[in-house]
Amino acid sequence: MKISENWLRECVDLEGIDSARLVAALTMAGLEVDTTETRGDDTLIALDLTPNRGDCLGMHGIAREVAAIFDRETRFAEPPAVAAGHDRAFPVAVRNTNACPRYCGRVVTGVDNTRPSPAWLVERLAASGIRSVDAIVDLTNYVMLETGQPLHAFDLARLEGSIVVRDAEAGEKLTLLDGSEVEARGDTLLICDEVKALALAGIMGGEHSGVSATTTSVFLESAHFAPLAIAGKARSYGQSTDSSHRFERGVDPQMPRRALERVTALILEVVGGSAGPLQESCDEERLPRRDAVVLQPARVQRLLEIQDPPEELRALLERLGMSCDQSDETRWLVTPPSWRFDVEREEDLVEEVARIKGYNQVGCSWPAGAMAPLPAPEGRLELPALRRHLAARGYHEAITYSFVAPELQELLEPGAATVDLANPISADMSVMRRTLWAGLLETLKSQQGRSVTRTRLFETGLVFLPGDGELPEQPANLGMLICGERLPRHWAEDGARRSDFHDLKGDLASLFQLTGAPGAFRFTAAPHPALHPGQSARIDRAGQPVGWIGALHPRLLDRLELAGPVLLAEIRLGAVLQRELPRYRSISRQPVVKRDLAVLVEKDLPVQKLIDTIRQAGGDTLHDLTLFDVYQGEGIDKERKSIAFALTFQHPSHTLSEDEVTAVMDQVVAALAREQGAAIRS
């Protein structure tokens, strides 16, 4: 809102207070000054008001604030009632008193709207950013700027029967003053006569009932509309007006009569005419009430660390228009004035004291509470450690939106139920993600569009799965993606080989080492709709499925226009952060014995089954097991493959003999033949 400093000084005694001090005080009191501008001998001050200060959308409201800050007197008084020059009235019927609990009107006849607006009026409107239209419209705008109460003038000759305040009927149309035509919805309050709609209540009048140069009689409207009845309506019709801006934030319900008396007097002074009796329709029970708020003076002193006596606190609140009942010295009953919609509880009153007294007067002390460090359980891997580990392996952390395009979600998990957003920010962000792959793939696409050929990304975050209750299940996951060359370009390395399934699996395996239980994790070949049929696996921990790993399906590569291969993994974060405590085990001083074992097995047999069988048959003396060769080709049956392992044996207390090692090897070979159909490769 933009105000004139000269006009403000007319409304409140500011003798001895210069512009700089005035601006500083307004800012200190929470009425933040956006800009100041010099115009002739006047200074225009643009205020950036918060939505709770609708009472300051009029000059009188700002004057009350300034008077309270400087403990000065205001110079405006209750406007005197205009004596009726005739008894002509126009009937008014309010059918929705919840939305319009007070409606005031008056007929003014014999006006001459061809008279120009006075220069002072045009200048004041221009200073506030409002253009001059004609004398009557200018005066209604002026009184709105002065009191904060929007008003409207109808050409009486264009009204038929009576004024009716009612909800819109389905399909009812109205042409507004700006020439736009709207079709009112049933939740919109209208001002009508007995034949047609005249105005969108609290927003804008209609074109066919507005005043013009030929108008000789007007019906003046001054009403109180409930904020909830107006909030959002103007924007829904593509409008934004000074009236709706004020009614949405709340206007003093006691102001309509006073504003109507004020504008009537000005109209008679500027364009002449004769005023009829003031008409009022009021439902007192539905008018906003300002209930008394309990205030403890001792609490104000404690919270703000001030020593002001109770008398000074009471005087400060009364300067703001509040009344204080001090019948109980420890608990006052403070009743806010009718224009303060934002004072509802004790904390609001404490804020008012701090605001008017000055925030620089509020004390400051450090909290006295003792703080102890939070325990760091050894059985849990901290998330920062996981992030550092992946970063050390060349990954970059991505942070993507939790809501994704439904089409992308359907590609990754066809037919899966999703959590849909009731009010999405855009059509391609209308569902909550079920997988972190959606955001990682979008990031990869963006990077490839910028000629990035090597990408390694990870993300930690929540996914959202429809549940049985009102809220979705929200497990935390870790997502990983790699694409492009296996290693960065380097003179000593061959960077031509592209990343594959085993590179990503190796990174995951290194992560599992941090849990202290890498053997608890298993990779089991299984299909996933988003992954390549021959390059996908389910990740289990202790027999429970916790994630997936694999190459992106070629069909999705084409649909997403990505250069592949793209390797993906996703795992429940809890499965990775759960760590087993280390247990002490002495290091054997005995020598190790190594043996190599090559076996022929069915080509589709998972190597993990061979490893499990060897470990079980090898017993406690099997110290280490390493896969070092996989071969299919010349000399091998096409339906079989050769798998070679290096086995390391060691006993904790004595040197193993050749017979002991041979006996264990015989057990391993027999178990492989019996359980996996393996044969020794000759």
XYZ file of C-alpha atoms in Angstrom:
682
model
C 0.000 0.000 0.000
C 1.247 3.500 -0.868
C 0.492 6.434 1.447
C 1.110 10.187 1.410
C 3.149 11.503 4.330
C 1.322 14.845 4.211
C -2.025 13.065 4.427
C -0.739 10.983 7.347
C 0.359 14.124 9.195
C -3.172 15.494 8.755
C -4.507 12.405 10.535
C -2.067 12.303 13.469
C 0.045 14.855 15.342
C 3.644 14.253 14.209
C 5.150 17.591 15.128
C 8.904 17.279 15.684
C 9.142 13.912 13.907
C 10.942 13.977 10.543
C 10.476 11.584 7.625
C 13.483 9.408 8.445
C 12.319 8.816 12.004
C 8.790 8.108 10.793
C 9.995 5.510 8.284
C 12.234 3.875 10.916
C 9.349 3.672 13.388
C 7.000 2.131 10.817
C 9.585 -0.533 9.992
C 10.284 -1.226 13.673
C 6.572 -1.693 14.296
C 6.308 -4.374 11.615
C 4.827 -2.157 8.867
C 7.823 -2.699 6.624
C 8.627 0.200 4.314
C 9.300 -1.050 0.792
C 10.200 2.245 -0.920
C 9.911 6.001 -0.471
C 9.426 8.548 -3.263
C 9.470 12.335 -3.225
C 6.670 14.068 -5.142
C 6.768 17.848 -4.855
C 6.554 18.785 -1.171
C 5.222 15.323 -0.280
C 6.833 11.946 0.393
C 5.107 8.771 -0.796
C 5.736 5.745 1.415
C 5.097 2.232 0.029
C 4.309 -0.207 2.821
C 4.716 -3.980 2.520
C 1.935 -5.164 4.826
C 1.609 -8.749 6.032
C -1.818 -10.399 5.446
C -2.767 -10.180 9.143
C -2.690 -6.368 9.126
C -5.801 -5.643 7.086
C -6.586 -2.823 9.542
C -3.682 -0.838 8.030
C -5.176 -0.824 4.530
C -6.683 2.571 5.339
C -5.080 5.859 6.343
C -6.916 5.906 9.669
C -5.514 2.474 10.532
C -1.959 3.578 9.807
C -2.545 6.778 11.749
C -3.672 4.735 14.773
C -0.457 2.712 14.566
C 1.763 5.793 14.274
C -0.091 7.493 17.151
C 0.487 4.411 19.335
C 4.185 4.239 18.426
C 4.876 7.892 19.260
C 2.180 8.222 21.950
C 0.464 11.019 20.026
C -3.179 11.937 19.382
C -5.044 11.192 16.172
C -6.776 14.073 14.376
C -9.768 12.306 12.861
C -13.095 11.932 14.605
C -16.404 10.145 14.159
C -18.054 11.607 11.019
C -21.292 13.426 11.891
C -24.555 11.962 10.659
C -25.825 13.590 7.484
C -29.313 15.031 7.921
C -31.871 13.501 5.569
C -33.092 15.938 2.937
C -35.872 13.591 1.775
C -37.436 10.295 2.824
C -36.740 8.287 -0.306
C -35.282 4.823 0.345
C -34.539 1.740 -1.729
C -35.562 -1.628 -0.219
C -32.762 -4.011 0.816
C -33.035 -7.760 1.488
C -30.042 -9.790 2.689
C -30.640 -13.509 2.160
C -27.198 -14.739 3.234
C -26.363 -13.056 6.534
C -23.468 -15.455 7.166
C -21.585 -13.906 4.257
C -23.010 -10.398 4.684
C -24.008 -9.729 8.299
C -24.184 -5.944 7.818
C -25.391 -3.997 4.786
C -25.851 -0.233 4.764
C -27.271 1.839 1.929
C -28.539 5.311 1.146
C -30.219 7.091 -1.730
C -28.733 10.420 -2.808
C -30.708 12.394 -5.390
C -30.012 15.507 -7.457
C -26.275 14.921 -7.953
C -24.359 16.543 -10.802
C -21.689 14.010 -11.783
C -20.485 16.196 -14.633
C -18.623 18.304 -12.093
C -14.882 17.480 -12.151
C -13.165 15.963 -9.143
C -11.310 18.596 -7.058
C -7.570 18.799 -7.592
C -6.820 17.680 -4.023
C -8.894 14.539 -4.574
C -7.201 13.639 -7.861
C -3.761 14.202 -6.319
C -4.488 12.013 -3.292
C -5.778 9.193 -5.448
C -2.770 9.452 -7.776
C -0.414 9.345 -4.790
C -1.998 6.011 -3.829
C -1.846 4.622 -7.355
C -5.533 5.052 -8.270
C -6.590 6.886 -11.428
C -9.429 9.393 -11.411
C -12.719 8.232 -13.073
C -15.446 10.693 -12.091
C -16.347 12.591 -8.947
C -18.621 9.990 -7.318
C -16.331 7.017 -8.043
C -13.299 9.061 -6.938
C -14.977 9.891 -3.630
C -15.870 6.265 -2.895
C -12.241 5.318 -3.610
C -11.001 8.162 -1.436
C -13.094 7.092 1.552
C -11.876 3.521 1.045
C -8.270 4.740 1.224
C -9.127 6.868 4.241
C -11.105 4.354 6.330
C -10.206 0.985 4.787
C -13.911 0.336 4.043
C -14.704 -0.386 0.357
C -17.846 1.317 -0.980
C -19.820 1.198 -4.215
C -22.242 3.551 -5.958
C -25.094 2.291 -8.190
C -26.979 4.419 -10.681
C -30.417 4.427 -9.035
C -32.200 4.809 -12.384
C -30.829 1.418 -13.484
C -32.015 -0.502 -10.398
C -35.307 -2.396 -10.446
C -37.427 -3.229 -7.402
C -34.952 -3.635 -4.534
C -31.414 -4.611 -3.586
C -31.028 -8.350 -2.910
C -27.839 -9.849 -1.422
C -27.859 -13.551 -2.278
C -25.813 -16.491 -3.561
C -25.468 -16.848 -7.314
C -27.681 -19.169 -9.287
C -26.206 -21.724 -11.692
C -25.233 -20.146 -15.010
C -25.913 -16.571 -13.899
C -23.798 -14.147 -15.949
C -22.567 -10.651 -15.215
C -20.544 -8.096 -17.190
C -18.119 -6.321 -14.845
C -16.924 -2.724 -14.902
C -13.730 -3.741 -16.716
C -15.816 -5.180 -19.574
C -15.144 -8.850 -18.777
C -18.066 -11.272 -18.560
C -18.142 -13.885 -15.791
C -20.402 -16.833 -15.134
C -20.950 -16.890 -11.387
C -20.707 -20.125 -9.411
C -23.116 -21.108 -6.677
C -20.590 -20.323 -3.937
C -20.307 -16.671 -5.023
C -22.165 -13.877 -3.242
C -23.903 -11.400 -5.572
C -25.492 -7.972 -5.184
C -28.651 -8.024 -7.317
C -31.908 -6.238 -7.892
C -35.158 -8.106 -8.480
C -34.305 -8.707 -12.156
C -30.545 -9.017 -12.621
C -27.160 -9.324 -10.982
C -25.485 -5.993 -10.240
C -22.078 -6.844 -8.745
C -19.759 -9.560 -7.446
C -20.035 -8.826 -3.735
C -16.827 -7.403 -2.302
C -15.020 -7.651 -5.655
C -16.342 -5.492 -8.507
C -19.548 -3.847 -9.697
C -21.392 -4.539 -12.921
C -21.053 -2.439 -16.043
C -24.778 -1.819 -16.579
C -25.440 -0.450 -13.061
C -22.409 1.816 -12.627
C -22.590 5.583 -12.387
C -21.812 7.819 -15.363
C -21.859 11.498 -16.313
C -25.627 11.268 -16.846
C -26.310 9.883 -13.371
C -28.543 12.122 -11.262
C -29.409 9.748 -8.378
C -27.256 7.078 -6.750
C -27.652 4.270 -4.273
C -24.567 4.106 -2.053
C -23.515 0.724 -0.681
C -21.326 0.132 2.389
C -21.304 -3.441 3.692
C -19.348 -5.894 5.791
C -18.562 -9.174 4.008
C -17.114 -12.135 5.915
C -13.471 -12.761 4.876
C -14.131 -16.439 4.140
C -16.962 -15.513 1.773
C -14.617 -13.369 -0.345
C -11.245 -15.115 0.056
C -10.023 -16.564 -3.228
C -13.113 -15.579 -5.182
C -11.521 -12.671 -7.055
C -8.572 -14.790 -8.209
C -10.900 -17.585 -9.299
C -12.570 -15.106 -11.681
C -9.264 -13.674 -12.878
C -9.720 -10.463 -10.870
C -7.683 -8.635 -8.261
C -9.288 -5.481 -6.849
C -8.713 -3.088 -3.982
C -12.045 -4.158 -2.487
C -11.336 -7.903 -2.535
C -7.824 -7.279 -1.183
C -9.347 -5.637 1.890
C -12.353 -7.905 2.444
C -10.168 -11.038 2.204
C -8.048 -9.772 5.095
C -10.939 -8.481 7.184
C -12.541 -5.048 7.443
C -13.789 -3.429 10.658
C -17.433 -4.590 10.988
C -18.297 -1.308 12.741
C -17.016 0.800 9.843
C -19.835 0.571 7.201
C -22.091 3.223 8.864
C -19.219 5.636 9.502
C -17.816 5.260 5.981
C -21.261 5.794 4.474
C -21.791 8.994 6.480
C -18.342 10.210 5.423
C -18.800 9.553 1.678
C -22.319 11.042 1.735
C -21.018 14.312 3.183
C -18.254 14.487 0.569
C -20.651 13.765 -2.310
C -23.012 16.515 -1.180
C -20.047 18.878 -0.936
C -18.519 18.051 -4.343
C -21.433 17.190 -6.676
C -24.384 18.465 -4.672
C -27.662 16.617 -4.137
C -29.885 15.586 -1.251
C -29.390 12.531 0.973
C -32.095 10.169 2.118
C -32.191 8.253 5.420
C -29.440 5.709 6.100
C -30.736 2.152 5.693
C -29.159 -0.760 7.543
C -29.674 -4.509 7.603
C -27.682 -6.114 10.422
C -27.512 -9.593 11.965
C -25.649 -8.903 15.210
C -25.156 -12.596 16.018
C -23.175 -13.156 12.822
C -20.934 -10.117 13.102
C -17.343 -10.934 14.103
C -16.798 -10.702 17.849
C -13.644 -9.651 19.605
C -13.492 -11.922 22.639
C -11.483 -10.911 25.690
C -7.981 -12.398 25.897
C -6.389 -13.334 29.218
C -3.055 -11.570 29.702
C -0.638 -12.147 32.577
C 1.491 -8.997 33.054
C 4.169 -11.018 34.837
C 4.465 -13.304 31.825
C 4.919 -10.330 29.512
C 7.727 -9.054 31.706
C 9.351 -12.494 31.849
C 9.137 -13.261 28.132
C 10.335 -9.824 26.993
C 12.717 -9.365 29.947
C 11.391 -5.892 30.671
C 10.696 -4.225 34.008
C 7.884 -1.887 32.948
C 5.242 -1.512 35.672
C 1.731 -2.822 34.907
C 0.418 0.745 34.481
C 2.732 1.337 31.518
C 1.733 -1.970 29.907
C -1.939 -1.065 30.269
C -1.357 2.402 28.789
C 0.494 0.900 25.817
C -2.352 -1.537 25.080
C -4.950 1.205 25.395
C -3.029 3.295 22.841
C -3.714 0.435 20.445
C -7.453 0.705 21.099
C -7.663 -2.236 23.509
C -9.617 -2.155 26.752
C -8.147 -3.746 29.886
C -10.148 -5.202 32.760
C -7.743 -5.247 35.716
C -10.112 -6.613 38.352
C -7.594 -9.446 38.789
C -4.108 -7.966 39.065
C -2.399 -11.162 37.868
C -4.744 -11.974 34.967
C -6.104 -9.103 32.901
C -8.955 -9.429 30.447
C -7.916 -7.507 27.332
C -10.551 -6.919 24.632
C -9.137 -6.054 21.186
C -10.861 -3.324 19.134
C -13.220 -4.275 16.320
C -10.572 -3.640 13.645
C -7.934 -6.038 15.053
C -8.779 -9.463 13.599
C -5.285 -10.790 14.327
C -5.337 -10.558 18.158
C -6.729 -13.846 19.439
C -4.481 -15.121 22.249
C -2.006 -14.025 24.878
C 1.010 -14.453 22.591
C -0.497 -11.877 20.219
C -0.680 -9.334 23.031
C 2.909 -10.029 24.041
C 3.908 -9.395 20.437
C 1.993 -6.100 20.415
C 3.871 -4.923 23.504
C 7.225 -5.833 21.933
C 6.273 -4.278 18.597
C 5.160 -0.900 19.944
C 7.754 -0.697 22.684
C 10.493 -1.525 20.169
C 12.225 -4.827 19.541
C 15.508 -3.214 20.511
C 14.077 -2.839 24.037
C 13.410 -6.578 24.400
C 15.919 -8.355 26.631
C 18.060 -11.256 25.493
C 19.497 -14.101 27.554
C 20.953 -17.494 26.743
C 18.929 -20.603 27.633
C 19.988 -22.106 30.940
C 19.080 -25.705 30.154
C 21.847 -28.326 30.268
C 22.376 -30.087 26.954
C 23.829 -33.565 26.614
C 25.113 -35.135 23.391
C 22.832 -37.665 21.775
C 24.043 -41.270 21.912
C 25.523 -42.697 18.724
C 24.535 -46.384 18.698
C 27.254 -48.639 17.311
C 24.634 -50.880 15.772
C 23.651 -48.229 13.246
C 25.597 -46.848 10.325
C 25.110 -43.103 10.123
C 23.769 -41.698 6.864
C 26.650 -39.195 6.426
C 29.104 -42.130 6.494
C 27.145 -43.837 3.709
C 27.179 -40.643 1.654
C 30.918 -40.178 2.154
C 31.567 -43.770 1.089
C 29.636 -43.394 -2.161
C 31.217 -40.016 -2.854
C 34.649 -41.626 -2.412
C 33.691 -44.150 -5.104
C 32.939 -41.358 -7.569
C 29.193 -40.871 -7.023
C 27.427 -37.513 -6.850
C 24.384 -37.057 -4.630
C 21.150 -36.032 -6.359
C 18.147 -34.409 -4.690
C 15.005 -34.686 -6.812
C 11.316 -33.933 -6.383
C 9.130 -36.389 -4.475
C 6.387 -35.995 -7.094
C 6.790 -37.280 -10.626
C 4.953 -37.657 -13.900
C 2.349 -40.460 -13.819
C 3.524 -41.634 -17.260
C 7.083 -42.177 -16.004
C 5.842 -43.947 -12.882
C 3.702 -46.236 -15.058
C 6.734 -47.087 -17.221
C 8.806 -48.105 -14.210
C 6.073 -50.054 -12.383
C 3.164 -50.803 -14.720
C -0.199 -51.084 -12.975
C 1.164 -50.185 -9.521
C -1.111 -48.080 -7.286
C 0.134 -44.534 -6.699
C -0.503 -41.702 -4.259
C -2.080 -38.960 -6.396
C -1.798 -35.268 -5.495
C -5.061 -33.356 -5.050
C -3.452 -30.051 -6.040
C -0.312 -30.728 -8.130
C 1.966 -27.867 -9.138
C 1.930 -29.185 -12.720
C 0.512 -32.071 -14.753
C 3.919 -33.802 -14.963
C 4.289 -33.739 -11.173
C 0.922 -35.142 -10.131
C 1.822 -38.400 -8.322
C 4.159 -39.218 -5.455
C 7.134 -41.365 -6.433
C 7.154 -45.085 -5.691
C 10.816 -45.371 -6.622
C 13.859 -43.110 -6.590
C 14.679 -44.254 -10.124
C 12.174 -41.756 -11.559
C 14.135 -38.731 -10.364
C 17.535 -40.280 -11.147
C 16.512 -41.095 -14.722
C 15.219 -37.547 -15.263
C 18.548 -36.238 -13.964
C 20.453 -38.566 -16.287
C 18.385 -37.389 -19.239
C 19.169 -33.784 -18.361
C 22.901 -34.547 -18.116
C 23.000 -36.460 -21.401
C 21.264 -33.494 -23.013
C 24.278 -31.456 -21.916
C 26.797 -33.915 -23.403
C 27.792 -35.513 -20.080
C 28.986 -39.013 -21.037
C 29.828 -40.466 -17.605
C 27.302 -40.341 -14.789
C 27.336 -41.866 -11.308
C 24.467 -40.724 -9.064
C 22.884 -41.702 -5.779
C 19.933 -40.371 -3.817
C 18.459 -41.061 -0.392
C 14.843 -40.190 0.299
C 11.307 -41.319 0.940
C 9.088 -43.208 -1.462
C 5.311 -43.243 -1.090
C 3.264 -46.443 -1.246
C -0.532 -46.550 -0.799
C -1.366 -48.181 2.530
C -4.415 -49.335 4.433
C -4.634 -46.161 6.555
C -5.244 -42.534 5.635
C -1.535 -41.847 5.164
C 0.697 -43.694 2.681
C 3.619 -45.847 3.757
C 6.821 -43.825 3.474
C 9.910 -46.052 3.581
C 13.341 -44.479 3.093
C 15.353 -45.842 0.163
C 18.797 -45.542 -1.375
C 18.829 -45.263 -5.174
C 21.925 -45.592 -7.384
C 22.551 -45.072 -11.108
C 25.627 -45.431 -13.282
C 26.011 -44.877 -16.999
C 28.876 -44.334 -19.400
C 32.564 -45.151 -19.116
C 33.702 -47.307 -16.227
C 36.597 -44.956 -15.380
C 37.303 -41.283 -16.075
C 39.624 -40.606 -19.005
C 43.243 -41.160 -17.943
C 46.500 -41.738 -19.786
C 47.209 -44.950 -17.870
C 43.705 -46.427 -18.153
C 41.608 -47.740 -20.993
C 38.460 -45.636 -20.610
C 36.664 -47.228 -23.528
C 34.934 -49.985 -21.494
C 31.476 -48.946 -20.416
C 30.025 -49.615 -16.976
C 28.121 -52.862 -16.597
C 26.063 -54.811 -14.075
C 29.121 -55.991 -12.150
C 30.455 -52.465 -11.626
C 27.272 -51.427 -9.850
C 27.112 -54.720 -7.968
C 30.689 -54.173 -6.795
C 29.812 -50.711 -5.478
C 26.873 -52.183 -3.581
C 29.044 -54.972 -2.209
C 31.536 -52.405 -0.911
C 28.643 -50.657 0.795
C 27.534 -53.920 2.398
C 30.996 -54.250 3.925
C 30.201 -51.196 6.072
C 27.334 -53.107 7.709
C 29.705 -55.649 9.218
C 27.602 -58.457 7.712
C 28.292 -58.604 3.973
C 27.445 -62.299 3.966
C 23.843 -61.533 4.989
C 23.146 -60.044 1.543
C 22.235 -62.138 -1.465
C 21.682 -61.290 -5.144
C 19.018 -63.537 -6.645
C 18.163 -63.482 -10.348
C 14.562 -62.258 -10.691
C 12.547 -60.224 -13.216
C 11.560 -56.591 -12.695
C 9.356 -54.684 -15.209
C 11.803 -51.789 -15.456
C 14.957 -53.914 -15.773
C 16.586 -55.953 -18.541
C 15.179 -59.530 -18.404
C 18.645 -61.091 -18.321
C 20.351 -58.499 -16.139
C 18.189 -57.995 -13.053
C 18.396 -59.347 -9.534
C 16.548 -59.056 -6.266
C 18.609 -58.067 -3.226
C 17.878 -59.957 0.009
C 19.172 -59.491 3.517
C 18.807 -62.423 5.885
C 16.263 -63.921 3.506
C 14.086 -60.798 3.297
C 13.808 -58.861 -0.017
C 15.160 -55.333 0.412
C 15.880 -54.053 -3.091
C 16.672 -54.476 -6.797
C 19.641 -54.119 -9.109
C 19.927 -54.388 -12.880
C 20.202 -52.747 -16.275
C 17.381 -50.513 -17.493
C 15.076 -52.318 -19.911
C 15.871 -51.541 -23.598
C 12.217 -50.599 -24.136
C 12.534 -47.871 -21.476
C 15.834 -46.701 -22.934
C 14.031 -46.000 -26.190
C 10.988 -44.394 -24.557
C 13.129 -42.101 -22.415
C 15.581 -41.420 -25.261
C 18.615 -42.377 -23.175
C 22.024 -43.593 -24.307
C 22.677 -46.881 -22.536
C 23.410 -49.107 -20.918
C 21.994 -47.599 -17.721
C 22.500 -49.546 -14.481
C 20.160 -49.015 -11.555
C 19.902 -50.176 -7.956
C 17.481 -49.367 -5.154
C 17.501 -50.726 -1.647
C 15.725 -50.024 1.636
C 17.902 -47.598 3.542
C 17.250 -49.382 6.832
C 18.801 -52.583 5.459
C 22.068 -50.757 4.748
C 22.180 -48.642 7.907
C 21.621 -51.645 10.199
C 25.110 -52.664 11.287
C 26.312 -55.700 13.212
C 28.704 -55.025 16.075
C 32.254 -56.314 15.466
C 33.349 -59.314 17.524
C 36.921 -60.031 18.495
C 38.565 -63.071 16.954
C 42.232 -63.836 17.329
C 44.363 -64.060 14.212
C 45.754 -67.538 13.578
C 49.524 -67.879 13.520
C 49.300 -71.078 11.451
C 50.211 -71.165 7.758
C 47.531 -71.197 5.080
C 47.027 -73.837 2.428
C 45.624 -72.891 -0.989
C 43.830 -75.063 -3.488
C 42.156 -74.263 -6.819
C 38.955 -75.966 -7.865
C 37.375 -75.824 -11.357
C 33.971 -77.397 -11.910
C 31.568 -77.776 -14.823
C 27.926 -76.861 -14.100
C 24.745 -76.029 -15.986
C 25.137 -72.667 -17.726
C 22.101 -71.142 -15.965
C 23.156 -72.200 -12.448
C 23.759 -69.134 -10.226
C 27.303 -68.969 -8.881
C 25.902 -68.030 -5.464
C 24.563 -71.569 -5.053
C 28.045 -72.982 -5.642
C 29.539 -70.551 -3.117
C 26.950 -71.486 -0.481
C 27.586 -75.206 -1.008
C 31.380 -74.825 -0.817
C 31.239 -72.752 2.365
C 28.913 -75.231 4.076
C 31.007 -78.258 3.070
C 34.327 -76.551 3.818
C 33.529 -76.067 7.493
C 35.595 -73.986 9.905
C 38.892 -74.655 8.176
C 37.808 -72.857 4.978
C 39.236 -69.409 5.599
C 38.592 -67.681 2.273
C 36.856 -68.364 -1.036
C 37.379 -66.392 -4.255
C 35.846 -66.797 -7.716
C 38.591 -66.162 -10.252
C 37.400 -67.565 -13.581
C 34.213 -68.108 -15.597
C 34.605 -69.758 -19.002
C 32.268 -70.847 -21.804
C 33.568 -71.757 -25.218
C 35.800 -74.171 -27.048
C 36.193 -77.490 -25.288
C 33.110 -76.987 -23.087
C 29.588 -78.297 -23.698
C 27.357 -75.432 -24.902
C 24.893 -76.170 -22.105
C 27.558 -75.956 -19.406
C 30.106 -73.470 -18.072
C 33.380 -73.703 -16.166
C 33.641 -72.002 -12.791
C 37.002 -71.804 -10.972
C 37.489 -70.936 -7.292
C 40.527 -70.306 -5.126
C 40.081 -71.900 -1.678
C 42.243 -70.921 1.296
C 42.404 -73.209 4.353
C 43.726 -72.398 7.817
C 43.294 -73.851 11.278
C 43.439 -71.566 14.331
C 45.568 -73.934 16.489
C 47.707 -76.224 14.323
C 49.218 -76.591 10.884
C 46.921 -78.390 8.496
C 48.321 -81.599 7.059
C 47.994 -82.641 3.433
C 45.553 -85.395 4.418
C 43.300 -82.931 6.305
C 43.126 -80.527 3.369
C 42.500 -83.365 0.918
C 39.686 -84.682 3.105
C 37.973 -81.295 3.170
C 38.425 -80.889 -0.602
C 36.839 -84.304 -1.130
C 33.855 -83.189 0.993
C 33.497 -80.030 -1.094
C 33.662 -81.914 -4.410
C 31.142 -84.495 -3.218
C 28.731 -81.798 -1.995
C 28.988 -79.913 -5.295
C 28.274 -83.086 -7.278
C 25.400 -84.115 -5.024
C 23.643 -80.754 -4.591
C 24.531 -78.842 -7.770
C 25.342 -81.534 -10.311
C 28.890 -80.222 -10.671
C 31.732 -82.214 -12.171
C 35.465 -81.637 -11.788
C 36.871 -80.041 -14.927
C 39.751 -82.113 -16.201
